XYZ file of C-alpha atoms in Angstrom:
249
model
C 0.000 0.000 0.000
C 1.555 3.313 -1.048
C 1.983 6.142 1.446
C 0.264 9.424 0.659
C 2.306 12.585 0.383
C 2.279 15.312 3.010
C 0.321 17.501 0.620
C -2.367 14.807 0.466
C -3.002 15.267 4.182
C -4.957 18.407 3.394
C -7.400 16.257 1.446
C -7.958 13.782 4.250
C -10.912 14.657 6.453
C -9.518 13.141 9.637
C -12.399 14.342 11.803
C -14.905 12.692 9.469
C -12.858 9.484 9.400
C -12.603 9.482 13.198
C -16.326 10.200 13.536
C -17.197 7.342 11.170
C -15.178 4.935 13.275
C -16.193 6.345 16.654
C -19.932 6.137 15.970
C -19.901 2.847 14.087
C -20.026 -0.188 16.438
C -19.418 -2.606 13.569
C -15.891 -3.876 12.839
C -14.005 -1.584 10.472
C -13.855 -2.800 6.891
C -10.546 -3.209 5.107
C -10.878 0.012 3.126
C -11.434 2.172 6.223
C -8.708 0.307 8.063
C -6.224 0.936 5.253
C -7.268 4.577 4.987
C -6.738 5.192 8.707
C -3.347 3.469 8.754
C -2.263 5.370 5.628
C -3.201 8.639 7.294
C -1.166 7.825 10.408
C 1.781 6.703 8.296
C 1.764 10.027 6.476
C 1.585 11.924 9.764
C 4.427 9.762 11.088
C 6.595 10.894 8.223
C 6.334 14.486 9.457
C 8.088 13.228 12.614
C 10.534 11.079 10.618
C 9.129 7.785 11.934
C 7.548 4.716 10.328
C 4.155 3.485 11.514
C 4.171 -0.307 10.924
C 1.052 -2.243 9.834
C 0.883 -3.964 13.246
C -0.169 -0.597 14.703
C -3.492 -0.886 12.835
C -5.304 -2.479 15.800
C -4.163 0.061 18.430
C -4.880 2.958 16.053
C -8.434 1.711 15.497
C -8.984 1.174 19.230
C -7.695 4.612 20.144
C -9.835 6.199 17.434
C -13.008 4.432 18.591
C -12.461 5.601 22.166
C -11.220 9.106 21.492
C -14.307 10.732 23.072
C -13.639 8.957 26.384
C -10.298 10.521 27.248
C -10.109 11.496 30.910
C -8.640 14.930 31.725
C -5.718 14.944 34.115
C -6.910 16.727 37.296
C -5.050 19.713 38.716
C -5.396 22.625 41.122
C -5.002 26.120 39.669
C -2.625 28.252 41.740
C -2.545 31.443 39.669
C -3.326 32.786 36.187
C -1.375 35.570 34.482
C -3.117 37.636 31.799
C -2.212 40.527 29.543
C -4.792 42.518 27.572
C -7.412 39.905 28.488
C -5.334 37.009 27.149
C -4.048 34.217 29.378
C -0.258 34.119 29.027
C 0.506 31.355 31.516
C -0.862 29.520 34.548
C 0.671 27.952 37.628
C -0.820 24.578 38.628
C -0.293 21.577 40.876
C -0.920 18.063 39.545
C -1.593 15.181 41.956
C 0.539 12.234 42.945
C -0.258 8.984 41.181
C 0.766 6.223 38.832
C 2.037 6.935 35.329
C 2.872 4.656 32.392
C 6.179 5.785 30.888
C 8.481 4.903 27.990
C 12.016 6.217 27.441
C 13.479 6.437 23.943
C 16.744 7.823 22.569
C 16.335 8.502 18.859
C 18.160 10.893 16.570
C 15.486 13.576 16.877
C 13.179 14.544 19.723
C 10.101 14.053 17.539
C 11.228 10.517 16.696
C 11.595 9.663 20.379
C 8.142 10.915 21.356
C 6.451 9.252 18.368
C 8.043 5.842 18.873
C 7.518 6.063 22.620
C 3.839 6.853 22.225
C 3.322 3.912 19.863
C 4.580 1.662 22.678
C 2.138 3.313 25.072
C -0.686 2.808 22.558
C -0.052 -0.933 22.496
C -0.057 -0.971 26.306
C -3.351 0.942 26.434
C -4.918 -1.282 23.776
C -4.890 -4.674 25.555
C -1.131 -5.410 25.703
C -1.306 -5.190 29.487
C -1.842 -7.473 32.484
C -5.618 -6.810 32.413
C -5.950 -7.769 28.737
C -8.484 -4.980 28.073
C -8.543 -1.451 26.688
C -7.417 0.667 29.646
C -8.673 4.087 28.696
C -6.512 7.155 28.483
C -5.919 10.528 30.078
C -4.787 13.791 28.494
C -2.416 15.466 28.201
C 0.374 13.049 27.293
C 3.680 14.359 28.654
C 7.164 14.215 27.146
C 10.227 15.666 28.794
C 12.858 17.934 27.302
C 16.274 17.648 28.945
C 18.764 20.353 28.023
C 22.479 19.684 27.521
C 25.251 21.567 29.316
C 25.412 24.112 26.474
C 21.974 25.352 27.600
C 20.480 24.916 24.131
C 20.754 21.379 22.724
C 18.267 18.639 23.601
C 19.588 15.450 25.181
C 18.621 12.375 23.193
C 16.817 10.414 25.924
C 13.143 11.404 26.102
C 10.543 10.003 28.499
C 6.903 9.988 27.335
C 4.177 9.311 29.928
C 0.454 9.349 30.556
C -1.347 9.372 33.916
C -3.323 6.175 34.481
C -7.117 6.711 34.582
C -8.673 7.173 38.037
C -10.221 3.686 38.036
C -6.744 2.132 37.685
C -4.857 4.191 40.261
C -5.576 1.807 43.173
C -4.445 -1.288 41.233
C -2.348 -0.275 38.225
C -1.913 -2.849 35.430
C 1.515 -3.844 34.203
C 2.941 -4.287 30.743
C 4.581 -7.347 29.165
C 6.712 -4.830 27.253
C 9.927 -4.306 29.175
C 10.178 -0.697 28.018
C 6.805 0.389 29.500
C 7.314 1.233 33.184
C 4.584 1.954 35.732
C 5.963 4.589 38.075
C 4.514 6.468 41.045
C 5.249 10.179 41.108
C 4.748 12.798 43.763
C 2.695 15.946 43.016
C 4.265 18.310 40.491
C 3.983 22.102 40.449
C 4.416 23.716 37.054
C 3.995 26.913 35.042
C 2.129 26.237 31.775
C 1.752 28.160 28.517
C -0.362 27.051 25.537
C 0.892 26.802 21.954
C -0.452 25.194 18.782
C 1.038 23.073 16.016
C 3.691 20.390 15.771
C 6.078 19.394 18.560
C 9.552 19.131 17.072
C 12.958 20.165 18.388
C 12.699 23.348 16.330
C 9.199 24.368 17.452
C 9.768 23.467 21.110
C 13.095 25.286 21.249
C 11.348 28.378 19.904
C 8.503 28.040 22.452
C 10.965 27.778 25.342
C 12.473 31.125 24.328
C 9.064 32.761 23.892
C 7.829 31.505 27.256
C 10.873 32.818 29.095
C 10.095 36.220 27.586
C 6.596 36.024 29.091
C 7.534 34.648 32.497
C 10.701 36.705 32.986
C 13.677 35.755 35.180
C 12.655 33.328 37.927
C 15.346 31.481 39.876
C 12.707 29.055 41.207
C 12.173 27.572 37.715
C 14.453 24.966 36.182
C 16.358 25.643 32.978
C 17.669 22.096 32.475
C 14.352 20.323 31.963
C 10.920 21.144 30.519
C 7.729 19.192 29.809
C 5.706 19.209 26.571
C 2.024 18.387 27.201
C 0.033 17.231 24.144
C -3.772 17.233 24.224
C -4.766 16.143 20.724
C -4.119 13.598 17.983
C -0.761 14.174 16.230
C -2.618 14.232 12.909
C -4.352 17.528 13.763
C -2.375 20.312 12.024
C -2.951 22.965 14.725
C -3.272 20.707 17.742
C -3.232 22.168 21.236
C -0.072 21.744 23.298
C 1.410 23.249 26.424
C 4.971 23.911 27.524
C 5.533 23.338 31.242
C 8.272 24.934 33.325
C 9.150 22.948 36.465
C 10.070 24.195 39.890
C 13.498 23.204 41.200
C 12.176 20.776 43.812
C 10.624 18.553 41.111
C 12.497 15.305 40.391
Protein backbone atom coordinates (compact mmCIF):
# COMPACT_ATOMS: atom_id res chain seq x y z
CA UNK A 1 0.00 0.00 0.00
CA UNK A 2 1.56 3.31 -1.05
CA UNK A 3 1.98 6.14 1.45
CA UNK A 4 0.26 9.42 0.66
CA UNK A 5 2.31 12.59 0.38
CA UNK A 6 2.28 15.31 3.01
CA UNK A 7 0.32 17.50 0.62
CA UNK A 8 -2.37 14.81 0.47
CA UNK A 9 -3.00 15.27 4.18
CA UNK A 10 -4.96 18.41 3.39
CA UNK A 11 -7.40 16.26 1.45
CA UNK A 12 -7.96 13.78 4.25
CA UNK A 13 -10.91 14.66 6.45
CA UNK A 14 -9.52 13.14 9.64
CA UNK A 15 -12.40 14.34 11.80
CA UNK A 16 -14.91 12.69 9.47
CA UNK A 17 -12.86 9.48 9.40
CA UNK A 18 -12.60 9.48 13.20
CA UNK A 19 -16.33 10.20 13.54
CA UNK A 20 -17.20 7.34 11.17
CA UNK A 21 -15.18 4.93 13.28
CA UNK A 22 -16.19 6.34 16.65
CA UNK A 23 -19.93 6.14 15.97
CA UNK A 24 -19.90 2.85 14.09
CA UNK A 25 -20.03 -0.19 16.44
CA UNK A 26 -19.42 -2.61 13.57
CA UNK A 27 -15.89 -3.88 12.84
CA UNK A 28 -14.01 -1.58 10.47
CA UNK A 29 -13.86 -2.80 6.89
CA UNK A 30 -10.55 -3.21 5.11
CA UNK A 31 -10.88 0.01 3.13
CA UNK A 32 -11.43 2.17 6.22
CA UNK A 33 -8.71 0.31 8.06
CA UNK A 34 -6.22 0.94 5.25
CA UNK A 35 -7.27 4.58 4.99
CA UNK A 36 -6.74 5.19 8.71
CA UNK A 37 -3.35 3.47 8.75
CA UNK A 38 -2.26 5.37 5.63
CA UNK A 39 -3.20 8.64 7.29
CA UNK A 40 -1.17 7.82 10.41
CA UNK A 41 1.78 6.70 8.30
CA UNK A 42 1.76 10.03 6.48
CA UNK A 43 1.58 11.92 9.76
CA UNK A 44 4.43 9.76 11.09
CA UNK A 45 6.60 10.89 8.22
CA UNK A 46 6.33 14.49 9.46
CA UNK A 47 8.09 13.23 12.61
CA UNK A 48 10.53 11.08 10.62
CA UNK A 49 9.13 7.78 11.93
CA UNK A 50 7.55 4.72 10.33
CA UNK A 51 4.16 3.48 11.51
CA UNK A 52 4.17 -0.31 10.92
CA UNK A 53 1.05 -2.24 9.83
CA UNK A 54 0.88 -3.96 13.25
CA UNK A 55 -0.17 -0.60 14.70
CA UNK A 56 -3.49 -0.89 12.83
CA UNK A 57 -5.30 -2.48 15.80
CA UNK A 58 -4.16 0.06 18.43
CA UNK A 59 -4.88 2.96 16.05
CA UNK A 60 -8.43 1.71 15.50
CA UNK A 61 -8.98 1.17 19.23
CA UNK A 62 -7.70 4.61 20.14
CA UNK A 63 -9.84 6.20 17.43
CA UNK A 64 -13.01 4.43 18.59
CA UNK A 65 -12.46 5.60 22.17
CA UNK A 66 -11.22 9.11 21.49
CA UNK A 67 -14.31 10.73 23.07
CA UNK A 68 -13.64 8.96 26.38
CA UNK A 69 -10.30 10.52 27.25
CA UNK A 70 -10.11 11.50 30.91
CA UNK A 71 -8.64 14.93 31.73
CA UNK A 72 -5.72 14.94 34.11
CA UNK A 73 -6.91 16.73 37.30
CA UNK A 74 -5.05 19.71 38.72
CA UNK A 75 -5.40 22.62 41.12
CA UNK A 76 -5.00 26.12 39.67
CA UNK A 77 -2.62 28.25 41.74
CA UNK A 78 -2.54 31.44 39.67
CA UNK A 79 -3.33 32.79 36.19
CA UNK A 80 -1.38 35.57 34.48
CA UNK A 81 -3.12 37.64 31.80
CA UNK A 82 -2.21 40.53 29.54
CA UNK A 83 -4.79 42.52 27.57
CA UNK A 84 -7.41 39.91 28.49
CA UNK A 85 -5.33 37.01 27.15
CA UNK A 86 -4.05 34.22 29.38
CA UNK A 87 -0.26 34.12 29.03
CA UNK A 88 0.51 31.35 31.52
CA UNK A 89 -0.86 29.52 34.55
CA UNK A 90 0.67 27.95 37.63
CA UNK A 91 -0.82 24.58 38.63
CA UNK A 92 -0.29 21.58 40.88
CA UNK A 93 -0.92 18.06 39.55
CA UNK A 94 -1.59 15.18 41.96
CA UNK A 95 0.54 12.23 42.94
CA UNK A 96 -0.26 8.98 41.18
CA UNK A 97 0.77 6.22 38.83
CA UNK A 98 2.04 6.94 35.33
CA UNK A 99 2.87 4.66 32.39
CA UNK A 100 6.18 5.78 30.89
CA UNK A 101 8.48 4.90 27.99
CA UNK A 102 12.02 6.22 27.44
CA UNK A 103 13.48 6.44 23.94
CA UNK A 104 16.74 7.82 22.57
CA UNK A 105 16.34 8.50 18.86
CA UNK A 106 18.16 10.89 16.57
CA UNK A 107 15.49 13.58 16.88
CA UNK A 108 13.18 14.54 19.72
CA UNK A 109 10.10 14.05 17.54
CA UNK A 110 11.23 10.52 16.70
CA UNK A 111 11.60 9.66 20.38
CA UNK A 112 8.14 10.92 21.36
CA UNK A 113 6.45 9.25 18.37
CA UNK A 114 8.04 5.84 18.87
CA UNK A 115 7.52 6.06 22.62
CA UNK A 116 3.84 6.85 22.22
CA UNK A 117 3.32 3.91 19.86
CA UNK A 118 4.58 1.66 22.68
CA UNK A 119 2.14 3.31 25.07
CA UNK A 120 -0.69 2.81 22.56
CA UNK A 121 -0.05 -0.93 22.50
CA UNK A 122 -0.06 -0.97 26.31
CA UNK A 123 -3.35 0.94 26.43
CA UNK A 124 -4.92 -1.28 23.78
CA UNK A 125 -4.89 -4.67 25.55
CA UNK A 126 -1.13 -5.41 25.70
CA UNK A 127 -1.31 -5.19 29.49
CA UNK A 128 -1.84 -7.47 32.48
CA UNK A 129 -5.62 -6.81 32.41
CA UNK A 130 -5.95 -7.77 28.74
CA UNK A 131 -8.48 -4.98 28.07
CA UNK A 132 -8.54 -1.45 26.69
CA UNK A 133 -7.42 0.67 29.65
CA UNK A 134 -8.67 4.09 28.70
CA UNK A 135 -6.51 7.16 28.48
CA UNK A 136 -5.92 10.53 30.08
CA UNK A 137 -4.79 13.79 28.49
CA UNK A 138 -2.42 15.47 28.20
CA UNK A 139 0.37 13.05 27.29
CA UNK A 140 3.68 14.36 28.65
CA UNK A 141 7.16 14.22 27.15
CA UNK A 142 10.23 15.67 28.79
CA UNK A 143 12.86 17.93 27.30
CA UNK A 144 16.27 17.65 28.95
CA UNK A 145 18.76 20.35 28.02
CA UNK A 146 22.48 19.68 27.52
CA UNK A 147 25.25 21.57 29.32
CA UNK A 148 25.41 24.11 26.47
CA UNK A 149 21.97 25.35 27.60
CA UNK A 150 20.48 24.92 24.13
CA UNK A 151 20.75 21.38 22.72
CA UNK A 152 18.27 18.64 23.60
CA UNK A 153 19.59 15.45 25.18
CA UNK A 154 18.62 12.38 23.19
CA UNK A 155 16.82 10.41 25.92
CA UNK A 156 13.14 11.40 26.10
CA UNK A 157 10.54 10.00 28.50
CA UNK A 158 6.90 9.99 27.34
CA UNK A 159 4.18 9.31 29.93
CA UNK A 160 0.45 9.35 30.56
CA UNK A 161 -1.35 9.37 33.92
CA UNK A 162 -3.32 6.18 34.48
CA UNK A 163 -7.12 6.71 34.58
CA UNK A 164 -8.67 7.17 38.04
CA UNK A 165 -10.22 3.69 38.04
CA UNK A 166 -6.74 2.13 37.69
CA UNK A 167 -4.86 4.19 40.26
CA UNK A 168 -5.58 1.81 43.17
CA UNK A 169 -4.45 -1.29 41.23
CA UNK A 170 -2.35 -0.28 38.22
CA UNK A 171 -1.91 -2.85 35.43
CA UNK A 172 1.51 -3.84 34.20
CA UNK A 173 2.94 -4.29 30.74
CA UNK A 174 4.58 -7.35 29.16
CA UNK A 175 6.71 -4.83 27.25
CA UNK A 176 9.93 -4.31 29.17
CA UNK A 177 10.18 -0.70 28.02
CA UNK A 178 6.81 0.39 29.50
CA UNK A 179 7.31 1.23 33.18
CA UNK A 180 4.58 1.95 35.73
CA UNK A 181 5.96 4.59 38.07
CA UNK A 182 4.51 6.47 41.05
CA UNK A 183 5.25 10.18 41.11
CA UNK A 184 4.75 12.80 43.76
CA UNK A 185 2.69 15.95 43.02
CA UNK A 186 4.26 18.31 40.49
CA UNK A 187 3.98 22.10 40.45
CA UNK A 188 4.42 23.72 37.05
CA UNK A 189 4.00 26.91 35.04
CA UNK A 190 2.13 26.24 31.78
CA UNK A 191 1.75 28.16 28.52
CA UNK A 192 -0.36 27.05 25.54
CA UNK A 193 0.89 26.80 21.95
CA UNK A 194 -0.45 25.19 18.78
CA UNK A 195 1.04 23.07 16.02
CA UNK A 196 3.69 20.39 15.77
CA UNK A 197 6.08 19.39 18.56
CA UNK A 198 9.55 19.13 17.07
CA UNK A 199 12.96 20.17 18.39
CA UNK A 200 12.70 23.35 16.33
CA UNK A 201 9.20 24.37 17.45
CA UNK A 202 9.77 23.47 21.11
CA UNK A 203 13.09 25.29 21.25
CA UNK A 204 11.35 28.38 19.90
CA UNK A 205 8.50 28.04 22.45
CA UNK A 206 10.97 27.78 25.34
CA UNK A 207 12.47 31.13 24.33
CA UNK A 208 9.06 32.76 23.89
CA UNK A 209 7.83 31.51 27.26
CA UNK A 210 10.87 32.82 29.09
CA UNK A 211 10.10 36.22 27.59
CA UNK A 212 6.60 36.02 29.09
CA UNK A 213 7.53 34.65 32.50
CA UNK A 214 10.70 36.70 32.99
CA UNK A 215 13.68 35.76 35.18
CA UNK A 216 12.66 33.33 37.93
CA UNK A 217 15.35 31.48 39.88
CA UNK A 218 12.71 29.06 41.21
CA UNK A 219 12.17 27.57 37.72
CA UNK A 220 14.45 24.97 36.18
CA UNK A 221 16.36 25.64 32.98
CA UNK A 222 17.67 22.10 32.48
CA UNK A 223 14.35 20.32 31.96
CA UNK A 224 10.92 21.14 30.52
CA UNK A 225 7.73 19.19 29.81
CA UNK A 226 5.71 19.21 26.57
CA UNK A 227 2.02 18.39 27.20
CA UNK A 228 0.03 17.23 24.14
CA UNK A 229 -3.77 17.23 24.22
CA UNK A 230 -4.77 16.14 20.72
CA UNK A 231 -4.12 13.60 17.98
CA UNK A 232 -0.76 14.17 16.23
CA UNK A 233 -2.62 14.23 12.91
CA UNK A 234 -4.35 17.53 13.76
CA UNK A 235 -2.37 20.31 12.02
CA UNK A 236 -2.95 22.96 14.73
CA UNK A 237 -3.27 20.71 17.74
CA UNK A 238 -3.23 22.17 21.24
CA UNK A 239 -0.07 21.74 23.30
CA UNK A 240 1.41 23.25 26.42
CA UNK A 241 4.97 23.91 27.52
CA UNK A 242 5.53 23.34 31.24
CA UNK A 243 8.27 24.93 33.33
CA UNK A 244 9.15 22.95 36.47
CA UNK A 245 10.07 24.20 39.89
CA UNK A 246 13.50 23.20 41.20
CA UNK A 247 12.18 20.78 43.81
CA UNK A 248 10.62 18.55 41.11
CA UNK A 249 12.50 15.31 40.39
